[in-house]
PDB file of C-alpha atoms in Angstrom:
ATOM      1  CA  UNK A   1       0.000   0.000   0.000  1.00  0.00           C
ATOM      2  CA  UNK A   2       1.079   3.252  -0.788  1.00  0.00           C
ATOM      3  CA  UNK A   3       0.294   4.807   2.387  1.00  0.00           C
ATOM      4  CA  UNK A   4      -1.606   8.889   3.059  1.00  0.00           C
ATOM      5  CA  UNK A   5      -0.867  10.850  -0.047  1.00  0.00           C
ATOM      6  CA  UNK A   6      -0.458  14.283   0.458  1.00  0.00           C
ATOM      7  CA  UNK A   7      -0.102  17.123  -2.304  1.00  0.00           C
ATOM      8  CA  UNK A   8       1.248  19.552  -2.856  1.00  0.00           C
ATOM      9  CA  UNK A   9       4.489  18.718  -0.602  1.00  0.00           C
ATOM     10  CA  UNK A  10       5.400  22.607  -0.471  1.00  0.00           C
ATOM     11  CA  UNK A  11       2.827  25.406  -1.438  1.00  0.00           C
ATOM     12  CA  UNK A  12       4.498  29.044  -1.309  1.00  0.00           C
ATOM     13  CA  UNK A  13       1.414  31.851  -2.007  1.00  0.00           C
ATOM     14  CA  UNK A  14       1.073  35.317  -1.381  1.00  0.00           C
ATOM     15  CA  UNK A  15      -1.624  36.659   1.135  1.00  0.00           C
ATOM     16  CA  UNK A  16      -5.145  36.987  -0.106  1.00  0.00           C
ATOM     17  CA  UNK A  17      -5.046  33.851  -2.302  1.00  0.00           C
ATOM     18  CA  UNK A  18      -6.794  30.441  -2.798  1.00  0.00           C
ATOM     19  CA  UNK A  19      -5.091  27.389  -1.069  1.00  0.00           C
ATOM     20  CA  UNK A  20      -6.068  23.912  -1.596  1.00  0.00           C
ATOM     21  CA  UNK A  21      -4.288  21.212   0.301  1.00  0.00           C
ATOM     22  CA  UNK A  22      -4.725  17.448  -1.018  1.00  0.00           C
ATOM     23  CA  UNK A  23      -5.219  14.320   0.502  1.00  0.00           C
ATOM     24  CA  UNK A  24      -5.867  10.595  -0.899  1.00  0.00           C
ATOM     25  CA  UNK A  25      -6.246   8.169   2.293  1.00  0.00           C
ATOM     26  CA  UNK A  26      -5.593   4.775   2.823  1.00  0.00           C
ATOM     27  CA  UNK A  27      -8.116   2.305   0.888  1.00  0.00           C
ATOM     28  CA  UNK A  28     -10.322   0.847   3.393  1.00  0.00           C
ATOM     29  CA  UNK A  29      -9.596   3.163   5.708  1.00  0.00           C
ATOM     30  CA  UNK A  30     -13.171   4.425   7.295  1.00  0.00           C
ATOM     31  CA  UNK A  31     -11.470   7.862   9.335  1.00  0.00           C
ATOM     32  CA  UNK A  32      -9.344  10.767   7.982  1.00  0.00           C
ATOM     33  CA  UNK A  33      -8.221  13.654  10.203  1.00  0.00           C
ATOM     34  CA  UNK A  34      -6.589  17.076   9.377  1.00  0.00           C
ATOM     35  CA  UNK A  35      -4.111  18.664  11.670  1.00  0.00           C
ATOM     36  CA  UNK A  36      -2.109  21.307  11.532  1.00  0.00           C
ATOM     37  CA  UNK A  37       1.901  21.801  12.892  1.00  0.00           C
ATOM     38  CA  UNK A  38       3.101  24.952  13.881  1.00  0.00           C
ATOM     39  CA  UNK A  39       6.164  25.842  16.370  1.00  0.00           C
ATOM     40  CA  UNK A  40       3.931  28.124  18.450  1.00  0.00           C
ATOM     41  CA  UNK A  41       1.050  25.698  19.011  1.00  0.00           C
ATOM     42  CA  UNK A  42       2.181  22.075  17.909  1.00  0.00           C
ATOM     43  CA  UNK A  43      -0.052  19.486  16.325  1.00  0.00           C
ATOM     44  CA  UNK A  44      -3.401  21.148  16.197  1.00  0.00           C
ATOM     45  CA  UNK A  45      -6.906  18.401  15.098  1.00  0.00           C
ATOM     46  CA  UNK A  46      -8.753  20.541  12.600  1.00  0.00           C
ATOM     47  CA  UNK A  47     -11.479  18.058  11.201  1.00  0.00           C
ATOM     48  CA  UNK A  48     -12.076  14.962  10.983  1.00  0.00           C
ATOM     49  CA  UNK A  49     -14.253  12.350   8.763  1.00  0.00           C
ATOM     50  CA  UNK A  50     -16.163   8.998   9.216  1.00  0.00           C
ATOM     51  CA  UNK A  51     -16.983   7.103   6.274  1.00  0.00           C
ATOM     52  CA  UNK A  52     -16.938  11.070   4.065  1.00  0.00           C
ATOM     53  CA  UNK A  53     -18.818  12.677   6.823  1.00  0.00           C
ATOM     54  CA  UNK A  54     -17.646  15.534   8.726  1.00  0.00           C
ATOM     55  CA  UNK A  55     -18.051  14.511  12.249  1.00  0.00           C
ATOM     56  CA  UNK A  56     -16.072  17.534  14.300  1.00  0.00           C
ATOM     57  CA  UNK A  57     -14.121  21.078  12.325  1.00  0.00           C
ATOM     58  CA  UNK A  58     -14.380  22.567  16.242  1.00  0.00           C
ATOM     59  CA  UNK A  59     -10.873  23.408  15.114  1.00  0.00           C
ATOM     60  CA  UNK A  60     -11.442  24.822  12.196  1.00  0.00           C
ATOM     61  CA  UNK A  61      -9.483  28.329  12.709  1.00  0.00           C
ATOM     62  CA  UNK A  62     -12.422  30.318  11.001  1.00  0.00           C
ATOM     63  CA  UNK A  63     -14.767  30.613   8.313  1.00  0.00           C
ATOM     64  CA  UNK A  64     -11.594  30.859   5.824  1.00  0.00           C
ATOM     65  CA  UNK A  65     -10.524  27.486   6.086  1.00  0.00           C
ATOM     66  CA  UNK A  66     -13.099  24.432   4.657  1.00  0.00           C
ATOM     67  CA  UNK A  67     -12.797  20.525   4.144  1.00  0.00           C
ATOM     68  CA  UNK A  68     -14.464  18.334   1.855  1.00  0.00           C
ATOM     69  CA  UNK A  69     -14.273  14.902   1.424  1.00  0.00           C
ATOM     70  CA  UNK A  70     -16.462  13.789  -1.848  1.00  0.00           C
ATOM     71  CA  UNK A  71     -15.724  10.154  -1.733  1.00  0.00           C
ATOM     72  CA  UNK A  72     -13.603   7.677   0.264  1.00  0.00           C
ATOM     73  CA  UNK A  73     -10.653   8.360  -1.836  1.00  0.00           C
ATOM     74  CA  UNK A  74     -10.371  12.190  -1.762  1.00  0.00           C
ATOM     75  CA  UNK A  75     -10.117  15.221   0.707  1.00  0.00           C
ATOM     76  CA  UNK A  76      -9.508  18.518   0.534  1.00  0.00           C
ATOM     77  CA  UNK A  77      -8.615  21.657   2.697  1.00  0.00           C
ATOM     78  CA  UNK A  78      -8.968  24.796   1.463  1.00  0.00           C
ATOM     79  CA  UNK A  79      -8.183  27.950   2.919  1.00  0.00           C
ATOM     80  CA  UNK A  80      -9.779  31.039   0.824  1.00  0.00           C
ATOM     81  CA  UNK A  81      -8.308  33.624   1.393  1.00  0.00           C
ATOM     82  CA  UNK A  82      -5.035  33.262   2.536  1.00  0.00           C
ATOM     83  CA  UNK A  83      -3.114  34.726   5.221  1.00  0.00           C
ATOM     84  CA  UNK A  84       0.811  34.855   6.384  1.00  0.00           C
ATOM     85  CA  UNK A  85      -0.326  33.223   9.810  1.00  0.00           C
ATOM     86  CA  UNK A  86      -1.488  30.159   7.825  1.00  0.00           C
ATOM     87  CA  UNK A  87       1.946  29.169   7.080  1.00  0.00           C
ATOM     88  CA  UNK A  88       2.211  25.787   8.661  1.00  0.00           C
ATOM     89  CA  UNK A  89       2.845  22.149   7.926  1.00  0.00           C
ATOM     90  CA  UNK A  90      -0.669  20.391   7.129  1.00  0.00           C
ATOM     91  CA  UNK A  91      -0.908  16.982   8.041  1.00  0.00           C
ATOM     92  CA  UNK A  92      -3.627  14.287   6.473  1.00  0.00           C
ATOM     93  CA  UNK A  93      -4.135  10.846   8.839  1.00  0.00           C
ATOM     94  CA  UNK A  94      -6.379   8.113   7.739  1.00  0.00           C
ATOM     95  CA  UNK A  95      -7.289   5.245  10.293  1.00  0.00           C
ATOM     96  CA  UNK A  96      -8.468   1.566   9.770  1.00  0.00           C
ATOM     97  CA  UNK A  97     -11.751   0.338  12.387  1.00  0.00           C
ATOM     98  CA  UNK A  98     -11.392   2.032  15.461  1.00  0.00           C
ATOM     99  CA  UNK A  99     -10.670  -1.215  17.430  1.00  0.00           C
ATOM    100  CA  UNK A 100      -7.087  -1.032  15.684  1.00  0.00           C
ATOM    101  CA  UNK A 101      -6.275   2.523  17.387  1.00  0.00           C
ATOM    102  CA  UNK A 102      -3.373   3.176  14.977  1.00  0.00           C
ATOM    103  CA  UNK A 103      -3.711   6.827  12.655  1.00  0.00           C
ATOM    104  CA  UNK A 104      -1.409   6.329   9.382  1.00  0.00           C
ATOM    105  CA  UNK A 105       0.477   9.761   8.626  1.00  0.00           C
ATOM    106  CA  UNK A 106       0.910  11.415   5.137  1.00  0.00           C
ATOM    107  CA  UNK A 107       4.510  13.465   4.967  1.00  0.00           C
ATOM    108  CA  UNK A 108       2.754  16.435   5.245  1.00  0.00           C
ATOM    109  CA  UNK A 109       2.352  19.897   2.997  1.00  0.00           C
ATOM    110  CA  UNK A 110       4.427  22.600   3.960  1.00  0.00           C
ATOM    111  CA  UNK A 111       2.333  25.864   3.339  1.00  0.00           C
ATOM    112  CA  UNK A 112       3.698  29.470   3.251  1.00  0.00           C
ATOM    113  CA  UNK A 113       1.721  32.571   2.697  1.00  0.00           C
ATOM    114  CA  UNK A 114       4.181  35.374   1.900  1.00  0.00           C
TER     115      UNK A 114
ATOM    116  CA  UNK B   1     -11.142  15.296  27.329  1.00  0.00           C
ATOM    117  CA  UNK B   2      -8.678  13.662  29.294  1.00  0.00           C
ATOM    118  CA  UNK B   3      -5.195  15.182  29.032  1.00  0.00           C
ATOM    119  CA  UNK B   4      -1.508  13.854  29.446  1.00  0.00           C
ATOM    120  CA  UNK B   5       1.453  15.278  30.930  1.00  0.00           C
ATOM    121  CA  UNK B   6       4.852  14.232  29.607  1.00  0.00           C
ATOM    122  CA  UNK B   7       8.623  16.113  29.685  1.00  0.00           C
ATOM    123  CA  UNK B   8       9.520  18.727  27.758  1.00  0.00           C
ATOM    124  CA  UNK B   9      12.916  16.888  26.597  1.00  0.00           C
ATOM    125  CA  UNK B  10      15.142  14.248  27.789  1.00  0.00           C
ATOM    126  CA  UNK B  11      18.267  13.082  26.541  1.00  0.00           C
ATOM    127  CA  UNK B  12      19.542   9.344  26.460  1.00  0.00           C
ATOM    128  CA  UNK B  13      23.020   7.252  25.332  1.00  0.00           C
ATOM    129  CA  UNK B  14      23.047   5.642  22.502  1.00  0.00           C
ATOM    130  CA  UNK B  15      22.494   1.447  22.675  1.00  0.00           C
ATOM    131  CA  UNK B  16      21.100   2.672  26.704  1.00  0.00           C
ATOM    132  CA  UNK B  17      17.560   1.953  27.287  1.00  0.00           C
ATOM    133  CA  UNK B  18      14.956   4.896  27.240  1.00  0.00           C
ATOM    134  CA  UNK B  19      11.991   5.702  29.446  1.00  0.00           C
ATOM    135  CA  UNK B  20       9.777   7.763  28.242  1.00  0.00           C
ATOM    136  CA  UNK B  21       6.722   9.046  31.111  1.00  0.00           C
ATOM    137  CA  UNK B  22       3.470  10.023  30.510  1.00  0.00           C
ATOM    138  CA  UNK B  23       0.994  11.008  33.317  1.00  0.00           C
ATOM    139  CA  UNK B  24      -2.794  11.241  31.999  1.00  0.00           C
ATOM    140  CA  UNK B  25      -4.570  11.130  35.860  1.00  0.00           C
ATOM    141  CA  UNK B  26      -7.915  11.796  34.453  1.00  0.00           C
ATOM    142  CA  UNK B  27      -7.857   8.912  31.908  1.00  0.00           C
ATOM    143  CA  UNK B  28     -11.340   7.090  31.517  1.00  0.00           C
ATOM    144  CA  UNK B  29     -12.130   3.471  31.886  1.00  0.00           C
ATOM    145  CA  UNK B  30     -12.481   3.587  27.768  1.00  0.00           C
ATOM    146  CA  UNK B  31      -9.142   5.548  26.875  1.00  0.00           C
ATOM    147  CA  UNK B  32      -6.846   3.929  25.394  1.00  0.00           C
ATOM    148  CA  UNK B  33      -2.885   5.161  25.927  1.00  0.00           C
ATOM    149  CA  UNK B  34      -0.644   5.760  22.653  1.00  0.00           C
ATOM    150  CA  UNK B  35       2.109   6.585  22.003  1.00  0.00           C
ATOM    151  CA  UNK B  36       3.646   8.454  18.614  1.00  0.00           C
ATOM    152  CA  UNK B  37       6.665   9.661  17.577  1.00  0.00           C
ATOM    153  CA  UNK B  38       7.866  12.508  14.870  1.00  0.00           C
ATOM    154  CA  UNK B  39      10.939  12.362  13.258  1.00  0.00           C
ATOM    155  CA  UNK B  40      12.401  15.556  11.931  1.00  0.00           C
ATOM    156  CA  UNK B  41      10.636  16.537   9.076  1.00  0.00           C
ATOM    157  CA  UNK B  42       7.859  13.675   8.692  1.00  0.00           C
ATOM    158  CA  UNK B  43       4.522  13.113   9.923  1.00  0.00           C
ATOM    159  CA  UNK B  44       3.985  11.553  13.028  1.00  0.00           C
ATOM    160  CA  UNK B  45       4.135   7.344  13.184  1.00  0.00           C
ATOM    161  CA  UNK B  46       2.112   5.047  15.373  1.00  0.00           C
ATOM    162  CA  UNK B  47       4.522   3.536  17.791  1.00  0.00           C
ATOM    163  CA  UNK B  48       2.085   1.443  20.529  1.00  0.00           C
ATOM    164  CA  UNK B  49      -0.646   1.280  22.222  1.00  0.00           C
ATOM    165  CA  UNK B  50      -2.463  -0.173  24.825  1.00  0.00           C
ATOM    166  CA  UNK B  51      -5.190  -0.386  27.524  1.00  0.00           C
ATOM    167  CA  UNK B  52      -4.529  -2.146  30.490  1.00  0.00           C
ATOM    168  CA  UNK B  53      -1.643  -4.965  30.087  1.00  0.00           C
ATOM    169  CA  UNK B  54       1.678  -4.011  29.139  1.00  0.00           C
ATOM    170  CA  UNK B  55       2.535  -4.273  25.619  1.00  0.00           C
ATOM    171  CA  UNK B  56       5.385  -5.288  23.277  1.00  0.00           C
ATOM    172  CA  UNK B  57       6.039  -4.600  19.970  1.00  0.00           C
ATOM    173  CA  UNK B  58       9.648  -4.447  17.534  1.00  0.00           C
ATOM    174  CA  UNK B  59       9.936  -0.759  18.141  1.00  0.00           C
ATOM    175  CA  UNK B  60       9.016  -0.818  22.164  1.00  0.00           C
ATOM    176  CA  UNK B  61       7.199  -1.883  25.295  1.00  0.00           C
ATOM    177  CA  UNK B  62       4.843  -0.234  26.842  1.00  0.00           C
ATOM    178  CA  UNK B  63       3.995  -0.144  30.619  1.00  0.00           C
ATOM    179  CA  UNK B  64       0.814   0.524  31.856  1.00  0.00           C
ATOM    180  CA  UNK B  65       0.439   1.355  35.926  1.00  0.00           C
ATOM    181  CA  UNK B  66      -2.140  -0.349  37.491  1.00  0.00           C
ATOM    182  CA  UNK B  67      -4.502   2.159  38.274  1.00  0.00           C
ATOM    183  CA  UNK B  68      -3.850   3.706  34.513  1.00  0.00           C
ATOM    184  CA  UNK B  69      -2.811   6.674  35.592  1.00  0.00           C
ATOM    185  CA  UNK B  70       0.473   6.805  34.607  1.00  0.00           C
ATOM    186  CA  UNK B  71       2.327   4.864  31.720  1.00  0.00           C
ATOM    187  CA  UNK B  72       5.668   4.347  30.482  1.00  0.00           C
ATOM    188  CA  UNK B  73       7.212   4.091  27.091  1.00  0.00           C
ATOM    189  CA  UNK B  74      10.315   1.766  26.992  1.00  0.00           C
ATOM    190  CA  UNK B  75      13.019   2.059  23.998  1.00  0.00           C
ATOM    191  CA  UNK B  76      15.208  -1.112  24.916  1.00  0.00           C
ATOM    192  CA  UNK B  77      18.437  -0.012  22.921  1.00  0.00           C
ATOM    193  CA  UNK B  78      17.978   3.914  22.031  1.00  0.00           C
ATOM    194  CA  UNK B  79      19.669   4.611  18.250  1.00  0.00           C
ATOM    195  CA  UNK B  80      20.520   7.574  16.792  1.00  0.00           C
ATOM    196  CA  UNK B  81      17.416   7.261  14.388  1.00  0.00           C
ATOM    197  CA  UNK B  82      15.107   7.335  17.953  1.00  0.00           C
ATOM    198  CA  UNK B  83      16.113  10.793  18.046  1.00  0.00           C
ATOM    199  CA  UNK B  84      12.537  12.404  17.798  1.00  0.00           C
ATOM    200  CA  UNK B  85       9.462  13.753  19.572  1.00  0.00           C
ATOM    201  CA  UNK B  86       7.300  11.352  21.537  1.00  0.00           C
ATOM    202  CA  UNK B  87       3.443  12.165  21.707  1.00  0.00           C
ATOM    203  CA  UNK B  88       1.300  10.067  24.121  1.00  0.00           C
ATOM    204  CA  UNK B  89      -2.220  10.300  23.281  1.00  0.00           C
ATOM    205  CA  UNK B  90      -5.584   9.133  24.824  1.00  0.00           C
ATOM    206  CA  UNK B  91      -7.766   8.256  22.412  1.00  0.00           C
ATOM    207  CA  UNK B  92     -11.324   8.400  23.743  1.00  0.00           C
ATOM    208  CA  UNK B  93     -13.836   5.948  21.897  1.00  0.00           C
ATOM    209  CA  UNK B  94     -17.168   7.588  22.791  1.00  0.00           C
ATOM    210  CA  UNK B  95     -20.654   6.468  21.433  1.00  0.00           C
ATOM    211  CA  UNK B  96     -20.325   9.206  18.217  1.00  0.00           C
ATOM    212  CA  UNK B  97     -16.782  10.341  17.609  1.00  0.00           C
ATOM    213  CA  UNK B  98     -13.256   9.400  18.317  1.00  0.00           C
ATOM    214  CA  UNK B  99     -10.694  11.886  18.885  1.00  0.00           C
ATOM    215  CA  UNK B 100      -7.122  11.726  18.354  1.00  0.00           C
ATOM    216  CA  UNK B 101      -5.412  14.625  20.501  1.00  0.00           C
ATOM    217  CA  UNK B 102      -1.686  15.783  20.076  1.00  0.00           C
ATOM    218  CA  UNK B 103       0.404  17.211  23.353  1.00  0.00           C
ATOM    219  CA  UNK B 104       3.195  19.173  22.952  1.00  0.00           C
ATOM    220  CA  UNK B 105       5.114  15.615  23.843  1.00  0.00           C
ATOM    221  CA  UNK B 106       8.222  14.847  24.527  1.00  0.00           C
ATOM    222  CA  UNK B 107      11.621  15.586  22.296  1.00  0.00           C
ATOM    223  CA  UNK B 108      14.434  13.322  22.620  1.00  0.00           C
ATOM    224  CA  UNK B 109      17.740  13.762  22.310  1.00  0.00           C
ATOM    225  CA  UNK B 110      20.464  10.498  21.769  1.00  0.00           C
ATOM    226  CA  UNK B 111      23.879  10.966  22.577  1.00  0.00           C
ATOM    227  CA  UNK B 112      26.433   9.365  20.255  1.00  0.00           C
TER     228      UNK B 112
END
């Protein structure tokens, strides 16, 4: 298995655009999570999915940033528009049945908004 | 949500054996304990976990206390590649969602 796919694997914007972050999950795999890394506050849960249902975005900064997940395949975050405080590392996790307790990293997209 | 409390940093000799703490007092009777780690620049990797009984697996042991309030992650032989940080985690499996919650955890140094 190929593992969490994650694109892009660097994003540099300016401030006031579009951002769309890219995930492909595990196959099979019935949760996917999005967190976020920063140096100031550490690995931050953003959303996460059952079975292509959002189930919690309580830490969803604000209204700017958005997550879809259209099938069991795909996910996307998208942060419209933009800002320099955004610049982070955004991580996509997929997990297996709950019962296994593991969460299977992607390597992560390194966003910065000039 | 039940939290845990682990150092800041600790620092180990190489081929010595590591203990990594972890105090999560307020753990519930349906928490389970994990444990993570980061290496520099990649996401973070499942390393264990457990619920009650101590654990084993080819990259550590876990130890559980009895009354769950405390745990212990055990590196048997630290390498220079276990240089990373170490995140224990409760992951609470409640009726509608299941959360998976990040700590600052615990960076660790090995000593050559």
């Amino acid at each position: 298995d190929a593992g969490v796919i994650q694109s892009p694997r660097h994003e540099v914007t300016e401030m006031g655009q579009e951002v769309t972050l890219r995930c492909k999950p595990i196959s099979g795999h019935d949760y996917l999570f999005w967190y976020r890394q920063t140096m100031m506050r550490g690995l931050e849960l953003l959303i996460y999915f059952n079975n292509n249902v959002p189930i919690d975005d309580s830490g969803m900064p604000e209204d700017r940033f958005s997550a879809k997940m259209p099938n069991a395949s795909f996910s996307t975050l998208k942060i419209q528009p933009s800002e320099p405080r955004d610049s982070a590392v955004y991580f996509c996790a997929s997990s297996p049945d709950p019962d296994t307790g593991e969460l299977f990293f992607g390597e992560g997209s390194r966003l910065t908004v000039l | 949500d039940a939290k845990t409390t682990q150092p800041n940093s600790m620092e180990s000799n190489e081929e010595e054996p590591v203990h990594l703490p972890c105090n999560h007092s307020t753990i519930s009777g349906t928490d389970y304990i994990h444990w993570y780690r980061q290496l520099p620049s990649q996401g973070p990797e499942y390393v264990i976990h457990g619920l009650t009984s101590n654990v084993n697996n080819r990259m550590a042991s876990l130890a559980i206390a009895e009354d769950r309030k405390s745990s212990t992650l055990i590196l048997h032989r630290a390498t220079l590649r276990d240089a990373a940080v170490y995140y224990c985690i409760l992951r609470d499996r409640g009726t509608s969602y299941d959360k998976v919650i990040f700590g600052p955890g615990t960076s660790l140094s090995v000593i050559p």
